[in-house]
Coordinates of C-alpha atoms and ligand atoms in Angstrom, one line a residue:
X1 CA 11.8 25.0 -3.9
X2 CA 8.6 25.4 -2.6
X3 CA 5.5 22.5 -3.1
X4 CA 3.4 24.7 -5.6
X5 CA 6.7 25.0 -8.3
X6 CA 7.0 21.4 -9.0
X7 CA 4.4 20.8 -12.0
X8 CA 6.7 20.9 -15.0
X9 CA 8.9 18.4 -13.0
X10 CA 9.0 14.1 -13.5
X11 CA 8.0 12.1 -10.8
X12 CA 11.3 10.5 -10.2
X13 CA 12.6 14.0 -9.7
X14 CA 10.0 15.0 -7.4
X15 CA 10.9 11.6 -5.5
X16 CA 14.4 12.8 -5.2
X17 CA 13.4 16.7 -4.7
X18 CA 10.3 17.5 -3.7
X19 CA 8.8 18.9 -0.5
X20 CA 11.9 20.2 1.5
X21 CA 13.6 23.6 2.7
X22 CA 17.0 23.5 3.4
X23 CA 18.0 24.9 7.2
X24 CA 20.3 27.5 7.7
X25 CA 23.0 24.8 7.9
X26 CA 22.7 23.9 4.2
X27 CA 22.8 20.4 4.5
X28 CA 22.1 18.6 1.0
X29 CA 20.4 15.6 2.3
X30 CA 17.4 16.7 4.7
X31 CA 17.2 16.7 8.1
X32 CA 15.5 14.8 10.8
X33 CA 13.7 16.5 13.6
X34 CA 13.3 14.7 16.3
X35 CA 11.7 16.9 18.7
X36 CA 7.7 16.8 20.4
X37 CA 7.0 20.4 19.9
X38 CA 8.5 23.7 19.6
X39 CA 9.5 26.9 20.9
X40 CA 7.6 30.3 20.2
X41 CA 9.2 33.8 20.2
X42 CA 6.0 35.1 22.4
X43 CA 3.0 34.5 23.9
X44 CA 1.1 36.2 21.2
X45 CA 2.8 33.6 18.7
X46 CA 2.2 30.7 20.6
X47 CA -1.2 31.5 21.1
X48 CA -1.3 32.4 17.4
X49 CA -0.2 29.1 16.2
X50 CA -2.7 27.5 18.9
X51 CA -5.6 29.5 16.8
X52 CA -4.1 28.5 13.3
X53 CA -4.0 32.4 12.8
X54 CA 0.0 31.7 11.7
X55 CA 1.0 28.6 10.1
X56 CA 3.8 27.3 11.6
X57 CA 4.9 24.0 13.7
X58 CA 3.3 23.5 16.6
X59 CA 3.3 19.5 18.0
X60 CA 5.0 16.6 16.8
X61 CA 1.8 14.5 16.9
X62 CA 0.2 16.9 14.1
X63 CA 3.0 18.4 12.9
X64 CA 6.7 17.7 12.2
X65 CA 9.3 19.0 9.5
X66 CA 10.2 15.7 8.9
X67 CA 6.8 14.0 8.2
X68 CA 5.5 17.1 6.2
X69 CA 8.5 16.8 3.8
X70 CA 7.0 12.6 3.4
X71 CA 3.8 13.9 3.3
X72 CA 3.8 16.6 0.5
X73 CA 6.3 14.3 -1.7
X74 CA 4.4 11.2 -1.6
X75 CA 1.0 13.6 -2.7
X76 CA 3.0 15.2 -5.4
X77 CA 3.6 11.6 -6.6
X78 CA 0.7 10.4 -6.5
X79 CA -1.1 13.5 -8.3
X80 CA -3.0 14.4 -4.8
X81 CA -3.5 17.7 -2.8
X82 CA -3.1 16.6 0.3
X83 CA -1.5 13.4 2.1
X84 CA -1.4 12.6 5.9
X85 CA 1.3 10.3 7.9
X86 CA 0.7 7.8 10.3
X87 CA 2.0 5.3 12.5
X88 CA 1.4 2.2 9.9
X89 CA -0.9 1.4 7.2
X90 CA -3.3 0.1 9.2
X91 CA -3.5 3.0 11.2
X92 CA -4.1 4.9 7.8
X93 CA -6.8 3.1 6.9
X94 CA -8.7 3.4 10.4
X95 CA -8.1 6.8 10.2
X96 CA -10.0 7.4 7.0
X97 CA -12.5 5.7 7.9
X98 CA -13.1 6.5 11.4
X99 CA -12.7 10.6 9.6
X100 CA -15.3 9.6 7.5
X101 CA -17.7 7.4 8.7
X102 CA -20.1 7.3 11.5
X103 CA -23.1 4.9 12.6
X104 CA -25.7 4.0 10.3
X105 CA -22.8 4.7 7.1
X106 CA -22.7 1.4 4.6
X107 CA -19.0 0.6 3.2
X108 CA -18.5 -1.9 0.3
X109 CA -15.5 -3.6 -0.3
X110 CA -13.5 -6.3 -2.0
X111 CA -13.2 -9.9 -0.4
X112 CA -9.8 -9.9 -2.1
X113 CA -8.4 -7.1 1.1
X114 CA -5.4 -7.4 3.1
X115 CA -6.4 -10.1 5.9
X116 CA -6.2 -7.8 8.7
X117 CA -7.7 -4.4 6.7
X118 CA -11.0 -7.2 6.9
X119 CA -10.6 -7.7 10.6
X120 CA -10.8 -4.1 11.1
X121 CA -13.7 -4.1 9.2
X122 CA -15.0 -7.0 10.5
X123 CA -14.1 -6.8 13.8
X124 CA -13.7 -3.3 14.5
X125 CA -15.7 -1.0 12.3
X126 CA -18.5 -3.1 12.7
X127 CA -18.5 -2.5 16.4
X128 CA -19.3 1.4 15.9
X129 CA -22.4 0.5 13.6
X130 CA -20.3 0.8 10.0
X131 CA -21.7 -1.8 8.1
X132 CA -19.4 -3.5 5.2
X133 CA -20.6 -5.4 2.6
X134 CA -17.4 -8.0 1.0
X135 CA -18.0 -8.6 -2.7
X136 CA -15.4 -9.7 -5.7
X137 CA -12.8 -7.9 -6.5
X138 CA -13.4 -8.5 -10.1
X139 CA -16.9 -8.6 -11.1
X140 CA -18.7 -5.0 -11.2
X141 CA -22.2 -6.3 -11.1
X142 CA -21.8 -7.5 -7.4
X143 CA -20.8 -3.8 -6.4
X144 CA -23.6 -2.3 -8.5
X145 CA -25.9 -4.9 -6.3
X146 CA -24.3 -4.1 -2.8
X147 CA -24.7 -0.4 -3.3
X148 CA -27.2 1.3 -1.0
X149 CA -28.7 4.2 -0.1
X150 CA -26.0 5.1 2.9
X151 CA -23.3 3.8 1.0
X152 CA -20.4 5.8 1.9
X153 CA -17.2 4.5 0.4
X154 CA -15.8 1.5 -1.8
X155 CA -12.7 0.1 -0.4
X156 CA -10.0 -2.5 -2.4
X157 CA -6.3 -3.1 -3.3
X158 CA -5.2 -3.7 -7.2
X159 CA -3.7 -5.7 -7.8
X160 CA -4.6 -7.8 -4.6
X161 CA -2.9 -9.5 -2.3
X162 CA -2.1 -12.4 -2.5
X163 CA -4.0 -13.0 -6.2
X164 CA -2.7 -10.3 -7.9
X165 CA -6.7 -9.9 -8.8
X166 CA -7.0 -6.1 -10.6
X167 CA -9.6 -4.2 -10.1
X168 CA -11.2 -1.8 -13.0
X169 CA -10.5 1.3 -11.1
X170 CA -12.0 3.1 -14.0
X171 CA -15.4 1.2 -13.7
X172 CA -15.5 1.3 -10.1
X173 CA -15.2 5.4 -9.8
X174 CA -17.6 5.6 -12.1
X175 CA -20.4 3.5 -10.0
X176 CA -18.9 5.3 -7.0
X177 CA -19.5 8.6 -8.6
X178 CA -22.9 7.6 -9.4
X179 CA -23.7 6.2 -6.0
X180 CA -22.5 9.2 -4.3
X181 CA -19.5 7.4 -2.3
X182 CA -15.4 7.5 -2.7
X183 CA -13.6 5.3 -4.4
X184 CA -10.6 4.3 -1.9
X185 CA -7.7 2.3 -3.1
X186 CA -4.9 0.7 -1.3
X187 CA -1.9 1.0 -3.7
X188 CA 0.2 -1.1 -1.7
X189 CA 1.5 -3.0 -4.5
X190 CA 1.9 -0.9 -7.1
X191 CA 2.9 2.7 -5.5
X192 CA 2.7 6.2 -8.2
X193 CA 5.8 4.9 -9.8
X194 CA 3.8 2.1 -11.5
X195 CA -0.2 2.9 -10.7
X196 CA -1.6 6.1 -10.1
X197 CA -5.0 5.6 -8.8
X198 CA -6.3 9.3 -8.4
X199 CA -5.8 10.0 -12.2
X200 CA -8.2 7.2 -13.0
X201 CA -10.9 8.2 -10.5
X202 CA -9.7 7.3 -7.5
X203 CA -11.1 9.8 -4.4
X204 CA -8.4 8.8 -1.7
X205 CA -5.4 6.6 -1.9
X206 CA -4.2 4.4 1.4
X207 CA -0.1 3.5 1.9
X208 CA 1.3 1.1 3.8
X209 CA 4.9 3.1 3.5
X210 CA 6.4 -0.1 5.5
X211 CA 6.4 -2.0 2.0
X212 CA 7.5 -0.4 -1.3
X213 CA 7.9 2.9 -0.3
X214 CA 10.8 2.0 2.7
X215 CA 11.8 -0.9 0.3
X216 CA 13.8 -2.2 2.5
X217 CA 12.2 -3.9 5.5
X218 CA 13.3 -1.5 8.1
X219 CA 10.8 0.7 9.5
X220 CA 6.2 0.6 10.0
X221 CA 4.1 3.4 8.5
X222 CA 1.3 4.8 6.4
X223 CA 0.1 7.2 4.6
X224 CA -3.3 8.8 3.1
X225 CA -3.6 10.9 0.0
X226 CA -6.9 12.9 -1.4
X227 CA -7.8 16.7 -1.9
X228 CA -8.0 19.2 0.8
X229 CA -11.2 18.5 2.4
X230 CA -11.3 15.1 2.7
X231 CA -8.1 14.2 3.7
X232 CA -6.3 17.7 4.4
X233 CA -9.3 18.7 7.0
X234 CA -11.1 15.2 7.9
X235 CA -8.1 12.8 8.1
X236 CA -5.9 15.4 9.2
X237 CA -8.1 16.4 11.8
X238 CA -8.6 12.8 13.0
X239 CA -4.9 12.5 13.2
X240 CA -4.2 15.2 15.5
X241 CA -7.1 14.3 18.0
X242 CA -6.8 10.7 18.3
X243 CA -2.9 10.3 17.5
X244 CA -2.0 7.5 15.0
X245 CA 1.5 9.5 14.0
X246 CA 4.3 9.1 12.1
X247 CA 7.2 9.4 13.8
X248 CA 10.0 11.8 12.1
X249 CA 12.8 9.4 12.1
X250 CA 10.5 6.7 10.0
X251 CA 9.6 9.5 8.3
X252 CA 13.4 10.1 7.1
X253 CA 13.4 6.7 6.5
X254 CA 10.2 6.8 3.9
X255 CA 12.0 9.9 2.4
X256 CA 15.1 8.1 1.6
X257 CA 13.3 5.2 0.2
X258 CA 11.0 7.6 -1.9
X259 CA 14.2 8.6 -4.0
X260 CA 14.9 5.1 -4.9
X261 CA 11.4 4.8 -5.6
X262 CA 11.6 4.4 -9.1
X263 CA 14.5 2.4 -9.9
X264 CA 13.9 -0.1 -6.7
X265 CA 10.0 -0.7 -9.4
X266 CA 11.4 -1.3 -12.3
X267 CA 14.3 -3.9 -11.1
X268 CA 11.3 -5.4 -8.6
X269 CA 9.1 -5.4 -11.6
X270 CA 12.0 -7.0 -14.0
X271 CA 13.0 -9.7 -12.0
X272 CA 9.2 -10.6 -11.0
X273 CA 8.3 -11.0 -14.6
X274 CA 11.0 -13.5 -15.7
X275 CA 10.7 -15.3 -12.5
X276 CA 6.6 -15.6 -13.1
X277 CA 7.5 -16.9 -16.5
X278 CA 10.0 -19.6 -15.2
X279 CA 7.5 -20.5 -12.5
X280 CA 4.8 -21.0 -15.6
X281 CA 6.9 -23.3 -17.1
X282 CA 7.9 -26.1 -14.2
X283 CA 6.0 -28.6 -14.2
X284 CA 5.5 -29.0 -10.6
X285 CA 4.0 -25.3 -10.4
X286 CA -0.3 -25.9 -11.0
X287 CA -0.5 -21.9 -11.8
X288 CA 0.9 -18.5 -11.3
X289 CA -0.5 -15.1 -10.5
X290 CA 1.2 -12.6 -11.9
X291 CA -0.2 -9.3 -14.1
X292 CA 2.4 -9.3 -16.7
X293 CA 1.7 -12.4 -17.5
X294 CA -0.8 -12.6 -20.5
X295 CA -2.4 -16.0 -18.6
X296 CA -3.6 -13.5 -15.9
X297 CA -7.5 -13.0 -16.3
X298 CA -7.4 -9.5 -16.7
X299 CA -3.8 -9.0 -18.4
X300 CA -5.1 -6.6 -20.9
X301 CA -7.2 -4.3 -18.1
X302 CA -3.7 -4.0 -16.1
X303 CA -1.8 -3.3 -19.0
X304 CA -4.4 0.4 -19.1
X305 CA -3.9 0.9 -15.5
X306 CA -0.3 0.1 -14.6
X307 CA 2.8 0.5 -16.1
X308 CA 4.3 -3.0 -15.1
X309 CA 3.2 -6.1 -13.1
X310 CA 4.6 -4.8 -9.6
X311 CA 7.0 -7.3 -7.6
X312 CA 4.7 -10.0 -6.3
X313 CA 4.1 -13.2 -7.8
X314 CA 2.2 -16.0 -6.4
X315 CA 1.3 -19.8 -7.6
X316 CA 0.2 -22.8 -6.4
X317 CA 2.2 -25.9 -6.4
X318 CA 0.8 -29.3 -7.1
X319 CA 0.0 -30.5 -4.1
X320 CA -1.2 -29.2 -0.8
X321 CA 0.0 -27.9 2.0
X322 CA 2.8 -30.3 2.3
X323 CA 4.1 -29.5 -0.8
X324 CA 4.2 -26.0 -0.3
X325 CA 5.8 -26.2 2.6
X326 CA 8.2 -28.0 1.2
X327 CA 8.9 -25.4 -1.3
X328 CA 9.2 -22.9 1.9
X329 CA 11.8 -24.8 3.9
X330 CA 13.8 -25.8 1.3
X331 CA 14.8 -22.5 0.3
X332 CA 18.1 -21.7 1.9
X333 CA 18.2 -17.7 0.5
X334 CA 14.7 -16.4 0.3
X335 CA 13.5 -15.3 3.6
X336 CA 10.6 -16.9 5.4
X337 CA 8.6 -13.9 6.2
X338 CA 5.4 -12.0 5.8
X339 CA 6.4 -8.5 4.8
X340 CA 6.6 -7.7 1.5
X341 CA 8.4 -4.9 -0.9
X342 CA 11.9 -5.3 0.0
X343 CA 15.2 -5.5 -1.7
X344 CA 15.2 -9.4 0.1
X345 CA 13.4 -11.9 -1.7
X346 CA 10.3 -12.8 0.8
X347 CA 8.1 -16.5 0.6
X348 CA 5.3 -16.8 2.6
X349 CA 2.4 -19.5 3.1
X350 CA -0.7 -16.9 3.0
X351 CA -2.8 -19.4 4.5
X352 CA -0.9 -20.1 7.6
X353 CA 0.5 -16.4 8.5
X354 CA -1.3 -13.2 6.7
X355 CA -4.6 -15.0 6.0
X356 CA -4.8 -17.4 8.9
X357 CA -7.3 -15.5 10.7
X358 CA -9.8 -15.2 7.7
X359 CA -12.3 -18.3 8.0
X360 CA -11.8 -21.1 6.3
X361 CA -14.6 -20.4 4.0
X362 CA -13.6 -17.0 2.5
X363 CA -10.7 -18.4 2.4
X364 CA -10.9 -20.6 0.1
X365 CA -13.5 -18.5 -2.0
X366 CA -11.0 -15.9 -2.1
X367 CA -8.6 -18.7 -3.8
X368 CA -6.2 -18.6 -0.8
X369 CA -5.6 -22.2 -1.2
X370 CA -3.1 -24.7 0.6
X371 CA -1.1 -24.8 -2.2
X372 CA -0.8 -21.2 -2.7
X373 CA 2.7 -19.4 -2.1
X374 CA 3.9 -15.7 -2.3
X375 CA 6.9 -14.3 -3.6
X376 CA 7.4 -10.8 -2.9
X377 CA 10.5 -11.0 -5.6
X378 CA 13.2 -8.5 -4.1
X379 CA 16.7 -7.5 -6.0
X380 CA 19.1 -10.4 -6.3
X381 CA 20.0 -12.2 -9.3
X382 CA 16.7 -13.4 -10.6
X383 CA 18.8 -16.6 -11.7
X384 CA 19.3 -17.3 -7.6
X385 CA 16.1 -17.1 -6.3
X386 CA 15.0 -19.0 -9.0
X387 CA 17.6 -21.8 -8.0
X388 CA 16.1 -21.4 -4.3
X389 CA 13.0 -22.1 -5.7
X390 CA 14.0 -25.2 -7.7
X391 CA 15.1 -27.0 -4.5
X392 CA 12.1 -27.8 -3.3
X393 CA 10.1 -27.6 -6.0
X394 CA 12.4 -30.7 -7.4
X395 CA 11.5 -32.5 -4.7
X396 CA 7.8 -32.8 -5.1
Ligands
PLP1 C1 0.9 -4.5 4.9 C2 -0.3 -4.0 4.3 C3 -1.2 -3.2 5.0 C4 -0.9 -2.8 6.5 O1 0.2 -2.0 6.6 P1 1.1 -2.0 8.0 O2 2.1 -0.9 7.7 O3 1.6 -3.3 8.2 O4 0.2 -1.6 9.1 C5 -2.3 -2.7 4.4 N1 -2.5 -3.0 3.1 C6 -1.7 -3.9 2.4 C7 -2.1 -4.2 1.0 C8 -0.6 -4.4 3.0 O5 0.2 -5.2 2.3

């Protein structure tokens, strides 16, 4: 089936279906090419391909069988025209913005950000004369403030990591519209299955493919959605000059995890609200973070934008550091790591690992505390991890 026929179909079936031709050899599950480039019948077609006057493979850096089948699912999932592959997440995000910005441009974004997404804006963009402007996540009026005249894009994550902060994608497209920039949302956390940014105004959409959409902790990449222009001719063409690509093998990877897409959310989802509620109710927990969980600020905002809370919780013990660490080593299950979005149970200190680079300042004004853990809740029994949990949280 071709990628125009699919618009009467379900996402979960385009997450299972979508985006492939079967070879001559009629395999059922799709194939992996591993191959650089390949091989014209003549001159004239080679140098045809070379022009772009016949469509057709040409390099594996630009174009690959493999990573176009990943490429036009995941944009049929997440209601896109177009969606590019690369090496990682982060290399998705610096290709956006390296396709769309130049010196003198003006980004705004949320404080709330993956740490290292602010480093590249910190460190890096900065360094080629973007400027970016951090405000809350949460709070409109600071974005209607930071906007000005070369404002070029809005950047966040909702819900955000690791706060679980959402973000009123609705009221933010709307001040982007009006300010003239795009609205570009990482949706890391919540994937089409459960959030589906472009629908509620959303210009482009950034994946980190080595979370949810692998789901199971094996391989790196990225992704970027948006309509032809933008992404199909700017990020595209970034991506085949300056070479941030996916490879086809991680690509077959991504594929396979895209058709367990939808079950792997709701179980995630499942298992991360009754553990958020069990976590609300020890007393040696101070507070949780958690969407589905009608404590969380904006509960009744998430409920209009997402289908379910996603699979990360997070809470702060009472205590400090000590105490959280405590928590950490006790465990004898969960794994001590800082991925997140696999079938494993993950715990992870923010503040010492993904956020240790972030000064202490914005730090803590971004609520990344001592105290603070993350649970990226995978797919055992809920009733184990919460009994990893207990041990050291029994202790304190
Ligand atoms: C992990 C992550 C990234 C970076 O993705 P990599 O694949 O590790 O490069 C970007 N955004 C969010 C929200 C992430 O969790």
């Amino acid at each position: 089936m071709s990628f125009d026929s699919w618009d009467d179909f379900d996402m979960q079936t385009i997450a299972v279906r979508a985006g492939y031709e079967q070879t001559p050899e009629q395999e059922n599950s799709e194939a992996i090419f591993p191959t650089s480039s390949f091989r014209y019948a003549s001159a004239q077609q080679a140098a045809d391909r070379f022009s772009g006057a016949e469509a057709g493979n040409v390099y594996s850096r630009y174009t690959n069988p493999t990573v176009r089948t990943f490429e036009q699912r995941l944009a049929l999932m997440e209601g896109g025209e177009e969606c590019v592959g690369t090496a990682s997440g982060m290399s998705a995000i610096l290709s956006t913005f390296m396709a769309l910005c130049k010196s003198g441009d003006h980004v705004i974004s949320s404080q709330s950000i993956f740490g290292t997404t602010k480093m590249l804006f910190s460190k890096y963009l900065s360094k080629f004369g973007v400027e970016v402007t951090f405000v809350s996540q949460t709070d409109i009026s600071e974005w209607e403030f930071a906007v000005k005249e070369n404002t070029k894009a809005f950047f966040l994550e909702t819900p955000s990591n690791p706060l679980t902060e959402v973000a009123d994608l609705r009221a933010l497209s709307a001040l982007a519209k009006q300010s003239d920039a795009l609205l570009i949302v990482d949706n890391c956390f919540c994937t089409p299955v459960l959030q589906r940014p472009l629908e509620l105004g959303a210009d482009i959409v950034i994946h980190s493919a080595t979370k949810f959409l692998d789901g199971q902790g094996r391989v790196i990449g990225g992704a970027v959605v948006g309509n032809e222009q933008v992404v199909g001719e700017e990020v595209r063409g970034f991506m085949r000059t300056c070479g941030p690509s996916m490879s086809p093998f991680n690509a077959w990877i991504f594929l396979k995890g895209l058709e367990t897409l939808s079950v792997r959310m709701k179980a995630h989802c499942e298992n991360a609200l009754d553990l958020a509620n069990w976590l609300e109710s020890h007393p040696k927990v101070e507070k949780v973070f958690y969407p589905g969980l009608e404590s969380h600020p904006q509960y009744e905002l998430a409920q209009t934008q997402q289908s379910a809370g996603g699979g990360l919780v997070s809470f702060r013990v009472k205590g400090g550091k000590k105490e959280a660490w405590k928590v950490i080593d006790n465990t004898k299950m969960l794994s001590i790591t800082a991925n997140l979005g696999d079938v494993k149970t993950i715990i992870t200190h923010s503040a010492s690992t993904t956020h240790s680079r972030v000064p202490l300042e914005d730090r803590l004004k971004t609520g990344i505390t001592d105290n603070l853990i993350r649970i990226s809740v995978g797919l055992e029994s809920v009733e184990d991890i919460k009994k990893d949990l207990a041990r050291g949280l029994d202790l304190i």
